[in-house]
Amino acid sequence: MGGSQLRRSLPIFSIGSVMQLTELSARQIRYYEEHELIFPQRTEGNRRLFSLNDIDRLLEIKELLEQGINLAGIKKLIEVVHQQETQAEVKQEEKAKRDLSEQELRKLLRNELMQAGKHRSSLRQGDMSRFFH
Amino acid sequence: MGGSQLRRSLPIFSIGSVMQLTELSARQIRYYEEHELIFPQRTEGNRRLFSLNDIDRLLEIKELLEQGINLAGIKKLIEVVHQQETQAEVKQEEKAKRDLSEQELRKLLRNELMQAGKHRSSLRQGDMSRFFH
DNA sequence: AAATAAATGTTAGGTTTTCTTACATTATTT
DNA sequence: AAATAATGTAAGAAAACCTAACATTTATTT
């Protein structure tokens, strides 16, 4: 499968949006980053930009915290699970994508969006929900 | 399909994100809003908040402009297509969803995001549970 | 009980982003 | 040549976000 991995790692959400989507405070989100549980990108002006993957991880962190696990434990868990994932064959494609330039990323994204119109009438929504799978 | 419609109308993107995703200038985006081609929400502080549907429409507008159609034409096109859509049976569900509270919206979205995590890259609840009993 | 540590709240001062409004520019159309 | 449509640009104000520091709460340890 093509750009789904790419889409989920696109850094596009402001911290305000993430707060709403996760019901976490800015303090909490920054704290988790400080402890290296998430690694949001930054804008030129140093504002944090979160991806869907970041949001998923934040929700995971929240849930595990509610289960009484502390940040150290959660961090270790994430590491372990991530290691397991590293033995997956999806890695090649991912790595290739990760090396693309910003420009190329946008082009790729746009092309994918454009192709969405093939399904329905040309004016029907391009399927942006592809960002969400 | 369940809350996909809901997800697509959640206002979460800043204008900066939309600029990157669409390669439109802020001026262009605001101009299209001024001419009632899109209707982004606002934050308490009056910042625009765009949904996936807004982004789709912006991409559509961009494409039609490049085909030489002017804004008036595009607006009419959108209206017509929207009318057609209004004769769809998806309407019931949508309307119901639209009446949900903010709280409920966030909960619903969160659930969906967790489900969407099927595509690896963050650990999921199911994945973690085997570590705890 | 007091001290420590972990997680989060709050405040302050500074920077970036977005807002509206107004005027300028570039093509097209009349 | 004048008018219109679409976009660029600049200015000043307000909102959102940044880091850093100190405060609070809760749980654990001594």
Coordinates of C-alpha atoms (C1' of nucleotides) in Angstrom, one line a residue:
Chain A
M1 CA 0.0 0.0 0.0
G2 CA 1.3 3.4 -1.1
G3 CA 1.1 6.7 0.7
S4 CA -0.9 5.7 3.7
Q5 CA 2.2 5.6 5.9
L6 CA 3.2 8.9 4.4
R7 CA -0.1 10.5 5.1
R8 CA -0.1 9.4 8.7
S9 CA 3.2 10.9 9.3
L10 CA 2.5 14.3 7.7
P11 CA 3.1 17.1 10.2
I12 CA 0.0 19.3 9.9
F13 CA -1.8 19.7 13.2
S14 CA -1.2 22.6 15.6
I15 CA -1.0 22.0 19.3
G16 CA -4.4 23.5 19.6
S17 CA -6.0 21.0 17.3
V18 CA -4.2 18.2 19.1
M19 CA -5.5 19.4 22.4
Q20 CA -9.0 19.3 21.1
L21 CA -8.6 15.9 19.5
T22 CA -7.0 14.3 22.5
E23 CA -8.4 16.3 25.4
L24 CA -4.9 16.7 26.7
S25 CA -3.5 20.0 27.9
A26 CA -0.7 21.8 26.2
R27 CA 1.4 21.2 29.3
Q28 CA 0.8 17.5 29.1
I29 CA 1.7 17.3 25.4
R30 CA 4.9 19.2 25.8
Y31 CA 5.8 17.2 28.9
Y32 CA 5.5 14.0 26.9
E33 CA 7.7 15.4 24.2
E34 CA 10.2 16.5 26.8
H35 CA 10.4 12.9 28.0
E36 CA 10.8 11.7 24.4
L37 CA 7.5 9.9 24.0
I38 CA 6.6 11.9 20.9
F39 CA 8.6 13.8 18.4
P40 CA 6.5 16.4 16.7
Q41 CA 8.0 18.4 13.9
R42 CA 8.4 22.2 14.0
T43 CA 7.6 25.0 11.7
E44 CA 10.2 27.5 10.6
G45 CA 9.0 29.6 13.5
N46 CA 9.4 26.8 16.0
R47 CA 5.7 25.9 16.4
R48 CA 5.0 22.3 16.9
L49 CA 3.4 20.3 14.1
F50 CA 1.8 17.0 14.8
S51 CA 1.0 14.1 12.6
L52 CA -1.8 11.5 12.9
N53 CA 0.8 9.1 14.2
D54 CA 1.7 11.6 16.9
I55 CA -2.0 11.9 17.8
D56 CA -2.4 8.1 17.9
R57 CA 0.6 7.9 20.2
L58 CA -0.8 10.6 22.5
L59 CA -4.0 8.8 22.8
E60 CA -2.1 5.6 23.6
I61 CA -0.1 7.4 26.3
K62 CA -3.2 8.8 27.8
E63 CA -4.9 5.5 28.0
L64 CA -1.8 3.8 29.5
L65 CA -1.5 6.6 32.1
E66 CA -5.1 6.1 33.1
Q67 CA -4.2 2.4 33.6
G68 CA -1.6 3.5 36.2
I69 CA 1.5 3.0 34.1
N70 CA 4.1 5.8 34.5
L71 CA 5.9 7.6 31.7
A72 CA 9.1 5.5 32.0
G73 CA 7.1 2.4 31.6
I74 CA 5.2 3.8 28.6
K75 CA 8.4 4.9 27.0
K76 CA 9.9 1.4 27.3
L77 CA 6.7 -0.2 26.0
I78 CA 6.8 2.1 23.0
E79 CA 10.4 1.2 22.3
V80 CA 9.7 -2.5 22.6
V81 CA 6.7 -2.5 20.3
H82 CA 8.6 -0.3 17.8
Q83 CA 11.4 -2.7 17.7
Q84 CA 9.0 -5.5 16.8
E85 CA 7.6 -3.4 14.1
T86 CA 11.1 -2.7 12.7
Q87 CA 11.2 -6.3 11.6
A88 CA 8.5 -5.6 9.1
E89 CA 8.9 -5.6 5.4
V90 CA 7.1 -2.3 5.0
K91 CA 10.3 -0.7 6.0
Q92 CA 11.8 -0.3 2.5
E93 CA 9.1 1.8 1.1
E94 CA 8.8 3.9 4.3
K95 CA 12.5 4.7 4.3
A96 CA 12.4 5.7 0.6
K97 CA 9.5 8.1 1.3
R98 CA 11.2 9.6 4.3
D99 CA 14.0 10.8 2.1
L100 CA 11.8 12.8 -0.2
S101 CA 12.1 16.6 -0.1
E102 CA 9.3 18.8 1.1
Q103 CA 8.5 19.8 -2.4
E104 CA 8.3 16.2 -3.5
L105 CA 6.1 15.4 -0.6
R106 CA 3.6 18.0 -1.5
K107 CA 3.6 16.9 -5.1
L108 CA 3.0 13.3 -4.2
L109 CA 0.3 14.3 -1.9
R110 CA -1.4 16.4 -4.4
N111 CA -1.3 13.7 -7.0
E112 CA -2.9 11.3 -4.7
L113 CA -5.6 13.7 -3.9
M114 CA -6.3 14.4 -7.5
Q115 CA -6.6 10.8 -8.3
A116 CA -9.4 10.5 -5.8
G117 CA -11.8 12.1 -8.3
K118 CA -11.7 9.0 -10.4
H119 CA -14.3 7.3 -8.3
R120 CA -17.2 9.8 -8.3
S121 CA -18.2 12.7 -10.4
S122 CA -15.4 15.1 -10.9
L123 CA -16.7 17.6 -8.4
R124 CA -17.4 15.1 -5.7
Q125 CA -15.1 15.3 -2.8
G126 CA -11.6 14.3 -3.4
D127 CA -11.1 11.7 -0.8
M128 CA -9.1 13.5 1.8
S129 CA -10.0 10.8 4.3
R130 CA -7.1 9.0 2.8
F131 CA -5.2 11.0 5.4
F132 CA -7.0 8.9 8.0
H133 CA -6.3 5.3 7.3
Chain B
M1 CA -19.7 3.9 6.7
G2 CA -19.9 5.2 10.2
G3 CA -18.3 8.5 11.4
S4 CA -16.3 9.1 8.3
Q5 CA -18.6 11.9 7.4
L6 CA -18.2 13.3 10.8
R7 CA -14.5 13.1 10.7
R8 CA -14.4 14.9 7.4
S9 CA -16.3 17.8 8.7
L10 CA -14.3 18.3 11.9
P11 CA -12.7 21.8 11.9
I12 CA -9.2 21.2 13.0
F13 CA -6.7 22.6 10.4
S14 CA -5.1 26.0 10.7
I15 CA -4.8 28.2 7.6
G16 CA -1.1 27.5 7.6
S17 CA -1.7 23.7 7.3
V18 CA -4.2 24.3 4.6
M19 CA -1.7 26.4 2.7
Q20 CA 0.8 23.6 2.7
L21 CA -1.6 20.9 1.8
T22 CA -3.2 22.8 -1.0
E23 CA -0.4 25.1 -2.1
L24 CA -2.7 28.0 -2.1
S25 CA -1.8 31.4 -0.6
A26 CA -3.6 32.7 2.5
R27 CA -5.0 35.4 0.3
Q28 CA -6.5 33.0 -2.1
I29 CA -8.1 30.9 0.6
R30 CA -9.6 34.0 2.3
Y31 CA -10.8 35.3 -1.1
Y32 CA -12.7 32.1 -1.8
E33 CA -14.3 32.3 1.6
E34 CA -15.2 35.9 0.9
H35 CA -17.0 34.7 -2.2
E36 CA -18.8 32.0 -0.3
L37 CA -17.1 29.0 -1.8
I38 CA -16.0 27.6 1.5
F39 CA -17.2 28.2 5.0
P40 CA -14.5 27.4 7.5
Q41 CA -15.3 27.5 11.2
R42 CA -13.7 29.9 13.6
T43 CA -12.0 29.6 17.0
E44 CA -13.1 31.7 19.9
G45 CA -10.3 34.0 18.9
N46 CA -11.5 34.3 15.3
R47 CA -8.9 32.1 13.7
R48 CA -10.1 30.0 10.8
L49 CA -10.5 26.3 11.3
F50 CA -10.7 24.1 8.2
S51 CA -12.1 20.6 7.9
L52 CA -11.1 17.9 5.4
N53 CA -14.2 18.7 3.5
D54 CA -12.9 22.3 3.2
I55 CA -9.6 21.1 2.0
D56 CA -11.2 18.9 -0.6
R57 CA -13.3 21.8 -1.9
L58 CA -10.2 24.0 -2.0
L59 CA -8.4 21.5 -4.1
E60 CA -11.5 21.2 -6.4
I61 CA -11.6 25.0 -6.7
K62 CA -7.9 25.1 -7.6
E63 CA -8.4 22.5 -10.3
L64 CA -11.4 24.2 -11.8
L65 CA -9.7 27.6 -11.8
E66 CA -6.8 26.0 -13.7
Q67 CA -9.3 24.8 -16.2
G68 CA -10.3 28.4 -16.8
I69 CA -13.6 28.4 -14.9
N70 CA -14.1 31.6 -12.9
L71 CA -15.3 31.8 -9.3
A72 CA -18.9 32.5 -10.2
G73 CA -19.0 29.3 -12.3
I74 CA -17.3 27.3 -9.7
K75 CA -19.8 28.5 -7.1
K76 CA -22.7 27.5 -9.3
L77 CA -21.2 24.1 -9.9
I78 CA -20.7 23.5 -6.3
E79 CA -24.3 24.4 -5.6
V80 CA -25.6 22.1 -8.2
V81 CA -23.6 19.2 -7.1
H82 CA -24.5 19.8 -3.6
Q83 CA -28.2 19.8 -4.5
Q84 CA -27.7 16.4 -6.1
E85 CA -26.1 15.1 -3.0
T86 CA -28.9 16.3 -0.9
Q87 CA -31.0 13.6 -2.6
A88 CA -28.9 11.0 -1.0
E89 CA -30.0 8.6 1.7
V90 CA -27.0 9.3 3.8
K91 CA -28.8 12.4 5.1
Q92 CA -30.4 10.8 8.1
E93 CA -27.2 9.7 9.7
E94 CA -25.5 12.9 9.0
K95 CA -28.2 15.0 10.6
A96 CA -28.2 12.9 13.7
K97 CA -24.5 13.2 14.0
R98 CA -24.6 16.9 13.6
D99 CA -26.7 17.2 16.7
L100 CA -24.0 15.6 18.9
S101 CA -22.4 17.7 21.6
E102 CA -18.8 18.7 21.4
Q103 CA -17.9 16.2 24.0
E104 CA -19.5 13.4 22.1
L105 CA -17.8 14.5 18.9
R106 CA -14.4 14.3 20.5
K107 CA -15.1 10.9 22.0
L108 CA -16.4 9.6 18.7
L109 CA -13.4 10.9 16.8
R110 CA -11.0 9.4 19.3
N111 CA -12.6 6.0 18.9
E112 CA -12.3 6.3 15.2
L113 CA -8.7 7.3 15.4
M114 CA -7.9 4.4 17.5
Q115 CA -9.5 2.1 15.0
A116 CA -7.7 3.7 12.2
G117 CA -4.4 2.8 13.8
K118 CA -4.7 -0.6 12.1
H119 CA -2.0 0.5 9.9
R120 CA 0.9 0.1 12.3
S121 CA 3.3 2.8 13.4
S122 CA 1.9 3.3 16.9
L123 CA 1.2 0.7 19.4
R124 CA -2.5 0.0 19.8
Q125 CA -4.5 -1.0 22.7
G126 CA -4.8 -4.5 21.5
D127 CA -1.1 -4.8 20.9
M128 CA -0.3 -3.6 24.4
S129 CA -2.8 -5.7 26.3
R130 CA -0.7 -8.8 26.0
F131 CA 1.8 -7.3 28.3
F132 CA -0.6 -6.9 31.1
H133 CA -3.0 -9.2 33.0
Chain C
dA1 C1' 4.9 12.6 59.3
dA2 C1' 8.1 14.5 56.4
dA3 C1' 10.6 14.3 52.3
dT4 C1' 10.9 13.0 47.5
dA5 C1' 9.4 12.4 43.0
dA6 C1' 6.1 12.4 39.1
dA7 C1' 2.6 14.6 36.6
dT8 C1' 0.2 18.7 35.8
dG9 C1' -1.2 23.6 36.6
dT10 C1' -0.2 28.5 36.1
dT11 C1' 2.1 32.7 35.1
dA12 C1' 5.2 35.8 32.6
dG13 C1' 7.5 37.7 28.8
dG14 C1' 8.7 37.1 24.1
dT15 C1' 7.9 35.4 19.2
dT16 C1' 5.1 33.6 15.4
dT17 C1' 0.9 33.2 13.1
dT18 C1' -3.4 34.9 11.7
dC19 C1' -6.7 38.5 11.4
dT20 C1' -8.8 42.6 8.8
dT21 C1' -8.4 46.4 5.9
dA22 C1' -6.6 48.9 2.3
dC23 C1' -4.0 49.6 -1.7
dA24 C1' -1.1 47.7 -5.7
dT25 C1' -0.5 44.5 -9.6
dT26 C1' -1.7 41.5 -13.5
dA27 C1' -4.6 39.6 -16.9
dT28 C1' -9.1 39.6 -19.2
dT29 C1' -13.1 41.5 -20.9
dT30 C1' -15.8 45.2 -22.6
Chain D
dA1 C1' -8.7 52.7 -22.4
dA2 C1' -11.6 51.5 -18.6
dA3 C1' -13.6 48.0 -15.8
dT4 C1' -13.5 43.6 -13.6
dA5 C1' -11.4 39.4 -11.5
dA6 C1' -7.9 37.2 -9.1
dT7 C1' -3.9 37.7 -6.5
dG8 C1' 0.0 40.1 -4.1
dT9 C1' 1.6 43.0 -0.4
dA10 C1' 1.9 45.9 3.7
dA11 C1' 0.5 47.6 8.4
dG12 C1' -1.2 47.3 12.8
dA13 C1' -3.7 44.5 16.2
dA14 C1' -4.9 40.2 18.4
dA15 C1' -4.5 35.3 19.1
dA16 C1' -1.8 31.2 19.7
dC17 C1' 2.3 29.3 20.8
dC18 C1' 7.0 29.2 22.7
dT19 C1' 10.3 28.5 26.8
dA20 C1' 11.3 28.9 31.6
dA21 C1' 10.2 29.1 36.2
dC22 C1' 7.6 28.3 40.1
dA23 C1' 3.3 26.2 42.3
dT24 C1' 0.2 22.4 43.2
dT25 C1' -1.4 17.7 43.6
dT26 C1' -0.9 12.9 44.3
dA27 C1' 1.6 8.9 45.3
dT28 C1' 5.7 6.7 47.1
dT29 C1' 9.5 6.3 50.1
dT30 C1' 12.0 7.0 54.1

